Amino acid sequence: MKKANFKALLPIGVFLVLYLGLGIIFEYVMKISMGFYNIPIVVVFLIALIVACMQNKGISLDEKIGLMSKGIGDKNIVTMLFIFLLAGAFVGVLGRSSAESVAYFVLSFIPAQYSVLVLFVVSAFVSLAMGTSVGTITLIAPISIAVANASGFAPELCLGIVVGGAMFGDNLSFISDTTIAACNGQGCQMKDKFRENFGIALPAALATIVLLLIRTLGSNVGEAVVEEYNLVQIIPYLLVLAGGIIGINVFIVLIVGIISGAIIMLATGATVPTDILSNMGSGVSGMFETAMVAILVAAICALIEEYGGFAALLQLIKKVFRGKRGGQLGMGLLVGAMDIATANNTVAIVMANPIAKEMAENYDISPKKAASLLDTFSCIFQGILPYGAQMLVALSVAAELGTGITAFDLIPNLIYPMMLLISSLIFIFIIPEKKQRG
């Protein structure tokens, strides 16, 4: 462990001030739609990296480049980058029609009075299969408004349930960028993290279902929403999900998903041969920013660690959070604070990873538990942020469809993130340690 040096944390401070400050100005002063997402996060991280390189005159620039190279070349970082690209290609091949098929299939045979519950289950499954909460909300939010109009349920309830369901899969999916970042950052297998995480997420999901049944049963409802669907298109998602749970190497799982997806999309006429590669390219391109952020953060963190920044932060955390359970809470709040500052749960995990790894060693927290806590708490915070991408996308869809829903209308209906927080705290503080796996 290096000598503690709080000045070494300056690059993180520069990033947070620039990103959070500009985001607030863009979103709330200049009234720019999706203001936080108009800020080039890669450029802000590049500025932070330059600040890191200007620190510590006792180390030459050439030595600093060597340190950054080691950080970027870490096995976990390289693995993460390749998985990001394959996951992007997989999602690009399948597109949106297969996700919509799942929703319309379930809605076609479930009574209208259970349609809100269906929206939650469908959103959870689609996000678990696709690995993206924003993509799930983009696809299912218009369906939720149609369900609200047809059934008579409040549109803010239907839309809030979709956001919550989307965070379920974001937290658990094998191809979610948060899962990839957390597992590779902590050095654990995805299947181990999934099993650890499932023990927290499943009770939260079941509690959400019970609360939805209590809230919606006995309501006067109208008609169900019926549209065309093609269930064959969900087979690649099921293959990826099953392969991940079984424990097959993630690269093999994703390659099988891409190949099976391409064959099925061609066979069903959902796409043409000339579009397959371009769709894969679009999916991969969608991961470029996330990949660049991972590279830049790895470089910045390598310098901060060498300068003693992580030693200083860990020293502070150990004074505030005592014992193994305190360490777990501290880890969750650390990634939550990063998420509040960045409004991006993947970036929050990537930034928190090296500090959390040190914490895991000091507090005797297993890698799978550390990865689970990072992913879970980042999704809790991201799921309720008024300026997070998930919330902004949901509200933009609602506005396009003529509803006057605001973030404050939506937040009370974000049942799943609230249940996930309660479940996480129970997992940390109430369940005896011997009953926790890992």
XYZ file of C-alpha atoms in Angstrom:
438
model
C 0.000 0.000 0.000
C 1.356 3.427 -1.006
C 1.626 6.312 1.441
C -1.732 8.080 1.792
C -2.000 11.244 -0.295
C -5.370 12.971 -0.638
C -4.006 15.347 -3.305
C -3.756 12.345 -5.624
C -7.580 12.257 -5.772
C -7.632 15.631 -7.583
C -8.329 14.080 -11.050
C -11.526 12.459 -9.711
C -12.532 15.805 -8.213
C -11.876 17.581 -11.513
C -14.007 15.055 -13.373
C -16.899 15.292 -10.900
C -16.895 19.091 -10.834
C -16.778 19.393 -14.626
C -19.290 16.655 -15.405
C -21.774 17.366 -12.628
C -21.418 21.139 -12.964
C -21.857 21.197 -16.737
C -24.702 18.664 -16.473
C -26.639 20.883 -14.061
C -26.047 23.947 -16.243
C -27.108 22.153 -19.445
C -30.130 20.419 -17.918
C -31.573 23.014 -15.553
C -30.145 26.418 -16.558
C -29.956 26.119 -20.343
C -32.953 23.693 -20.411
C -31.239 21.370 -22.890
C -33.103 18.070 -23.251
C -31.023 15.149 -21.920
C -28.483 17.764 -20.813
C -26.228 15.360 -18.929
C -25.966 13.199 -22.041
C -24.902 16.105 -24.234
C -21.624 16.308 -22.321
C -18.799 14.367 -24.030
C -17.851 12.206 -21.040
C -14.758 10.889 -22.824
C -13.440 14.449 -23.183
C -14.071 15.182 -19.497
C -12.200 12.015 -18.507
C -9.394 13.017 -20.891
C -9.082 16.351 -19.046
C -8.965 14.453 -15.742
C -6.197 12.235 -17.155
C -4.173 15.300 -18.175
C -4.530 16.634 -14.622
C -3.298 13.281 -13.272
C -0.277 13.408 -15.595
C 0.585 16.922 -14.372
C 0.735 15.751 -10.757
C 3.749 14.269 -8.972
C 6.777 15.919 -10.559
C 9.001 13.192 -9.084
C 7.833 10.729 -11.739
C 8.784 11.361 -15.368
C 6.161 11.442 -18.116
C 7.657 8.307 -19.625
C 7.271 6.491 -16.304
C 3.688 7.717 -16.032
C 2.909 6.363 -19.495
C 4.360 3.032 -18.368
C 2.107 3.034 -15.299
C -0.929 3.855 -17.438
C -0.034 1.078 -19.874
C 0.046 -1.448 -17.049
C -3.347 -0.235 -15.823
C -4.937 -0.415 -19.265
C -3.272 -3.755 -20.043
C -4.647 -5.449 -16.934
C -6.267 -8.783 -17.839
C -9.620 -7.743 -16.358
C -9.695 -4.496 -18.350
C -8.845 -6.238 -21.638
C -11.449 -8.941 -20.988
C -14.029 -6.273 -20.195
C -13.369 -4.457 -23.478
C -13.786 -7.588 -25.598
C -17.011 -8.524 -23.807
C -18.371 -5.002 -24.344
C -17.798 -5.334 -28.101
C -19.347 -8.802 -28.379
C -22.343 -7.780 -26.277
C -22.854 -4.772 -28.558
C -22.754 -6.983 -31.656
C -25.287 -9.374 -30.092
C -27.793 -6.638 -29.292
C -27.234 -5.070 -32.727
C -28.076 -8.317 -34.531
C -31.408 -8.839 -32.745
C -32.696 -5.279 -32.767
C -36.003 -4.308 -31.160
C -38.584 -6.605 -32.764
C -37.721 -9.609 -30.596
C -38.169 -7.630 -27.371
C -41.533 -6.325 -28.501
C -42.567 -9.890 -29.362
C -42.065 -10.917 -25.728
C -44.292 -8.087 -24.491
C -47.117 -8.627 -26.947
C -47.035 -12.409 -26.498
C -47.553 -12.194 -22.730
C -50.142 -9.421 -22.980
C -52.132 -11.465 -25.498
C -53.222 -14.154 -23.032
C -53.024 -12.472 -19.588
C -56.236 -10.745 -18.346
C -56.143 -6.953 -18.562
C -56.360 -6.550 -14.773
C -52.878 -8.095 -14.523
C -51.394 -5.948 -17.286
C -49.306 -3.787 -14.902
C -47.815 -6.928 -13.394
C -47.135 -8.203 -16.920
C -45.300 -4.984 -17.767
C -42.973 -5.511 -14.820
C -42.267 -9.160 -15.647
C -41.758 -8.435 -19.348
C -39.454 -5.476 -18.648
C -37.448 -7.623 -16.227
C -37.096 -10.450 -18.757
C -36.296 -8.196 -21.711
C -33.631 -6.279 -19.778
C -32.207 -9.549 -18.458
C -31.967 -10.843 -22.025
C -30.807 -7.619 -23.702
C -28.548 -6.379 -20.928
C -29.633 -2.757 -21.261
C -32.116 -0.858 -19.119
C -32.238 2.169 -21.442
C -32.873 -0.080 -24.455
C -35.619 -1.911 -22.577
C -37.328 1.328 -21.558
C -37.085 2.632 -25.121
C -38.852 -0.513 -26.375
C -41.412 -1.152 -23.624
C -42.314 2.410 -22.534
C -44.558 3.061 -25.581
C -46.281 -0.287 -24.899
C -46.816 0.721 -21.264
C -48.574 3.942 -22.303
C -50.767 1.943 -24.718
C -51.603 -0.454 -21.873
C -52.477 2.479 -19.607
C -54.775 4.017 -22.219
C -56.519 0.711 -22.938
C -56.802 -0.638 -19.382
C -57.384 2.544 -17.414
C -54.397 2.152 -15.097
C -52.474 5.359 -14.349
C -49.795 5.966 -17.003
C -47.244 6.979 -14.352
C -47.757 3.598 -12.642
C -47.327 1.653 -15.893
C -44.277 3.666 -16.904
C -42.685 3.516 -13.428
C -43.073 -0.256 -13.359
C -41.275 -0.530 -16.710
C -38.348 1.540 -15.384
C -38.158 -0.682 -12.297
C -38.316 -3.902 -14.322
C -35.592 -2.588 -16.625
C -33.277 -2.097 -13.632
C -33.825 -5.748 -12.610
C -32.152 -6.989 -15.778
C -29.560 -4.209 -15.800
C -28.467 -5.533 -12.406
C -28.422 -9.239 -13.300
C -27.898 -9.713 -17.037
C -24.739 -11.482 -18.209
C -24.340 -9.025 -21.086
C -25.126 -5.869 -19.100
C -22.194 -3.460 -19.139
C -22.612 -3.011 -15.373
C -22.241 -6.754 -14.770
C -19.258 -6.931 -17.114
C -17.595 -3.967 -15.386
C -18.279 -5.208 -11.842
C -17.179 -8.814 -12.451
C -14.005 -7.981 -14.328
C -13.139 -5.161 -11.954
C -13.398 -7.471 -8.939
C -12.015 -10.555 -10.675
C -14.954 -12.936 -10.266
C -16.940 -15.236 -12.557
C -20.230 -13.900 -13.892
C -22.134 -16.998 -12.806
C -20.870 -16.571 -9.231
C -21.864 -12.919 -9.158
C -25.265 -13.814 -10.642
C -25.984 -16.367 -7.918
C -24.887 -13.934 -5.203
C -26.883 -11.096 -6.762
C -29.982 -13.212 -7.370
C -30.418 -13.703 -3.625
C -30.845 -9.932 -3.285
C -32.799 -9.214 -6.476
C -35.342 -12.053 -6.331
C -36.875 -11.076 -2.942
C -37.088 -7.472 -4.166
C -38.846 -8.599 -7.371
C -41.278 -10.830 -5.452
C -42.061 -7.999 -3.019
C -42.708 -5.720 -6.013
C -45.110 -8.277 -7.513
C -47.014 -8.599 -4.228
C -47.326 -4.824 -3.885
C -48.519 -4.560 -7.492
C -51.178 -7.219 -6.914
C -52.397 -5.413 -3.797
C -52.470 -2.103 -5.659
C -54.172 -3.273 -8.850
C -56.515 -6.136 -7.927
C -60.167 -5.122 -7.965
C -59.537 -2.171 -10.297
C -61.985 -1.453 -13.090
C -60.068 -2.128 -16.270
C -60.701 -1.865 -19.991
C -59.302 -3.881 -22.891
C -56.012 -5.715 -23.307
C -53.410 -4.634 -25.878
C -53.061 -7.123 -28.751
C -50.385 -6.895 -31.468
C -48.465 -9.336 -33.696
C -45.437 -11.144 -32.287
C -42.801 -13.714 -33.296
C -41.535 -15.844 -30.415
C -38.822 -17.574 -32.448
C -36.805 -14.359 -32.221
C -36.331 -14.679 -28.460
C -34.407 -17.980 -28.768
C -30.950 -16.279 -28.918
C -31.744 -14.393 -25.691
C -32.711 -17.644 -23.988
C -29.502 -19.325 -25.197
C -27.358 -16.503 -23.802
C -29.262 -16.484 -20.517
C -29.055 -20.280 -20.100
C -25.396 -20.410 -21.106
C -24.496 -17.699 -18.612
C -26.332 -19.393 -15.737
C -24.761 -22.781 -16.538
C -21.334 -21.165 -16.474
C -20.203 -21.521 -20.086
C -17.403 -19.113 -21.021
C -18.966 -15.717 -21.719
C -17.148 -15.332 -25.058
C -18.567 -18.635 -26.310
C -22.029 -17.721 -25.046
C -22.027 -14.376 -26.850
C -20.661 -15.838 -30.105
C -23.388 -18.519 -30.040
C -25.944 -15.771 -29.403
C -24.682 -13.683 -32.339
C -24.647 -16.632 -34.761
C -28.065 -17.970 -33.690
C -29.502 -14.449 -33.742
C -28.255 -13.802 -37.259
C -29.656 -17.134 -38.526
C -33.061 -16.598 -36.893
C -33.402 -12.954 -37.974
C -32.623 -13.972 -41.557
C -34.910 -17.031 -41.475
C -37.874 -15.049 -40.122
C -37.381 -12.242 -42.633
C -36.791 -9.683 -39.881
C -33.653 -8.517 -41.669
C -31.740 -9.099 -44.903
C -28.182 -10.453 -45.346
C -26.782 -7.066 -46.348
C -27.964 -5.522 -43.071
C -26.585 -8.137 -40.659
C -23.025 -6.803 -40.612
C -24.139 -3.176 -40.485
C -26.441 -3.975 -37.563
C -23.581 -5.683 -35.764
C -21.422 -2.663 -36.490
C -24.029 -0.312 -35.069
C -24.248 -2.424 -31.921
C -20.472 -2.447 -31.500
C -20.289 1.305 -32.145
C -22.775 1.819 -29.344
C -20.191 0.358 -26.964
C -17.278 2.538 -28.090
C -17.866 5.316 -25.562
C -18.200 2.828 -22.709
C -15.008 1.088 -23.830
C -13.094 4.390 -24.051
C -14.311 5.374 -20.592
C -13.008 2.048 -19.233
C -9.610 2.670 -20.864
C -9.298 6.250 -19.588
C -10.459 5.375 -16.076
C -7.956 2.492 -15.942
C -5.171 4.915 -16.872
C -6.282 7.551 -14.340
C -6.679 4.987 -11.558
C -3.211 3.547 -12.211
C -1.702 6.996 -11.579
C -3.926 7.739 -8.574
C -2.951 4.428 -6.993
C 0.747 5.090 -7.585
C 0.436 8.570 -6.045
C -1.285 7.190 -2.918
C -4.821 8.424 -3.599
C -6.517 5.079 -3.029
C -4.557 4.565 0.180
C -5.881 7.917 1.449
C -9.462 7.145 0.453
C -9.332 3.695 2.005
C -7.899 5.185 5.187
C -10.861 7.569 5.377
C -13.416 4.843 4.661
C -11.984 2.606 7.389
C -12.460 5.399 9.925
C -16.144 5.810 9.008
C -17.202 2.213 8.261
C -16.120 -0.447 10.734
C -16.446 -4.201 10.458
C -17.320 -6.379 7.487
C -20.924 -5.208 7.288
C -19.892 -1.585 7.566
C -17.439 -2.210 4.734
C -20.207 -3.625 2.545
C -22.406 -0.584 3.190
C -19.460 1.707 2.542
C -18.837 -0.019 -0.777
C -22.484 0.435 -1.759
C -22.528 4.106 -0.790
C -19.220 4.673 -2.597
C -20.595 3.502 -5.940
C -23.882 5.293 -5.201
C -22.043 8.585 -4.707
C -20.175 8.024 -7.969
C -23.479 7.357 -9.711
C -25.090 10.524 -8.351
C -22.123 12.465 -9.675
C -21.938 10.817 -13.113
C -25.576 9.751 -13.725
C -24.160 6.609 -15.337
C -24.035 3.371 -13.363
C -21.432 1.737 -15.599
C -19.057 4.677 -15.253
C -19.737 4.711 -11.499
C -18.719 1.043 -11.229
C -15.615 1.507 -13.372
C -14.545 4.446 -11.184
C -15.314 2.641 -7.916
C -13.759 -0.703 -8.931
C -10.134 -0.166 -7.869
C -11.128 1.391 -4.537
C -13.715 -1.338 -3.939
C -11.103 -4.009 -4.672
C -8.850 -2.581 -1.962
C -11.851 -2.421 0.386
C -12.776 -6.028 -0.361
C -9.302 -7.174 0.649
C -9.263 -5.061 3.806
C -12.776 -5.983 4.942
C -12.537 -9.652 3.854
C -15.366 -9.333 1.328
C -15.348 -11.987 -1.421
C -14.982 -10.813 -5.062
C -18.450 -12.096 -6.022
C -20.051 -10.248 -3.109
C -18.135 -7.060 -3.906
C -19.221 -7.238 -7.563
C -22.802 -7.883 -6.498
C -22.857 -4.906 -4.119
C -21.341 -2.558 -6.695
C -23.824 -3.564 -9.379
C -26.841 -3.578 -7.053
C -26.271 -0.209 -5.391
C -25.376 1.450 -8.704
C -28.682 0.229 -10.151
C -30.623 1.393 -7.084
C -29.301 4.926 -7.413
C -29.459 4.982 -11.215
C -33.056 3.754 -11.181
C -34.330 6.746 -9.195
C -32.117 9.599 -10.427
C -34.361 12.312 -11.953
C -31.536 13.161 -14.372
C -30.487 9.577 -15.132
C -30.790 8.254 -18.683
C -33.473 5.740 -17.679
C -35.758 8.387 -16.217
C -35.125 10.887 -19.025
C -35.830 8.332 -21.754
C -39.049 7.231 -20.037
C -40.239 10.821 -19.660
C -39.346 11.680 -23.267
C -41.393 8.706 -24.515
C -44.299 9.776 -22.300
C -44.084 13.340 -23.632
C -44.058 12.149 -27.246
C -47.223 10.139 -26.563
C -49.043 13.124 -25.100
C -48.867 12.469 -21.348
C -47.862 15.152 -18.867
C -45.859 12.849 -16.596
C -42.971 14.420 -14.652
C -40.085 12.850 -12.751
C -41.914 13.564 -9.495
C -44.938 11.629 -10.776
C -42.712 8.704 -11.678
C -40.539 8.427 -8.544
C -43.333 7.183 -6.180
C -44.052 4.422 -8.721
C -40.460 3.162 -8.851
C -41.342 0.279 -6.570
C -38.624 -2.178 -7.577
C -35.581 0.085 -6.911
C -37.006 0.849 -3.462
C -37.547 -2.849 -2.736
C -34.031 -3.584 -4.003
C -32.602 -1.081 -1.509
C -34.513 -2.688 1.367
C -33.445 -6.166 0.240
C -29.797 -5.052 0.011
C -29.802 -3.592 3.526
C -31.424 -6.761 4.901
C -28.797 -8.831 3.091
C -26.010 -6.784 4.682
C -27.252 -6.195 8.217
C -29.942 -8.714 9.174
C -29.232 -12.043 7.473
C -26.627 -13.901 9.581
C -23.218 -14.015 7.914
C -23.156 -17.826 7.782
C -26.318 -17.829 5.653
C -24.883 -15.418 3.110
C -23.219 -17.210 0.220
C -19.612 -16.142 -0.001
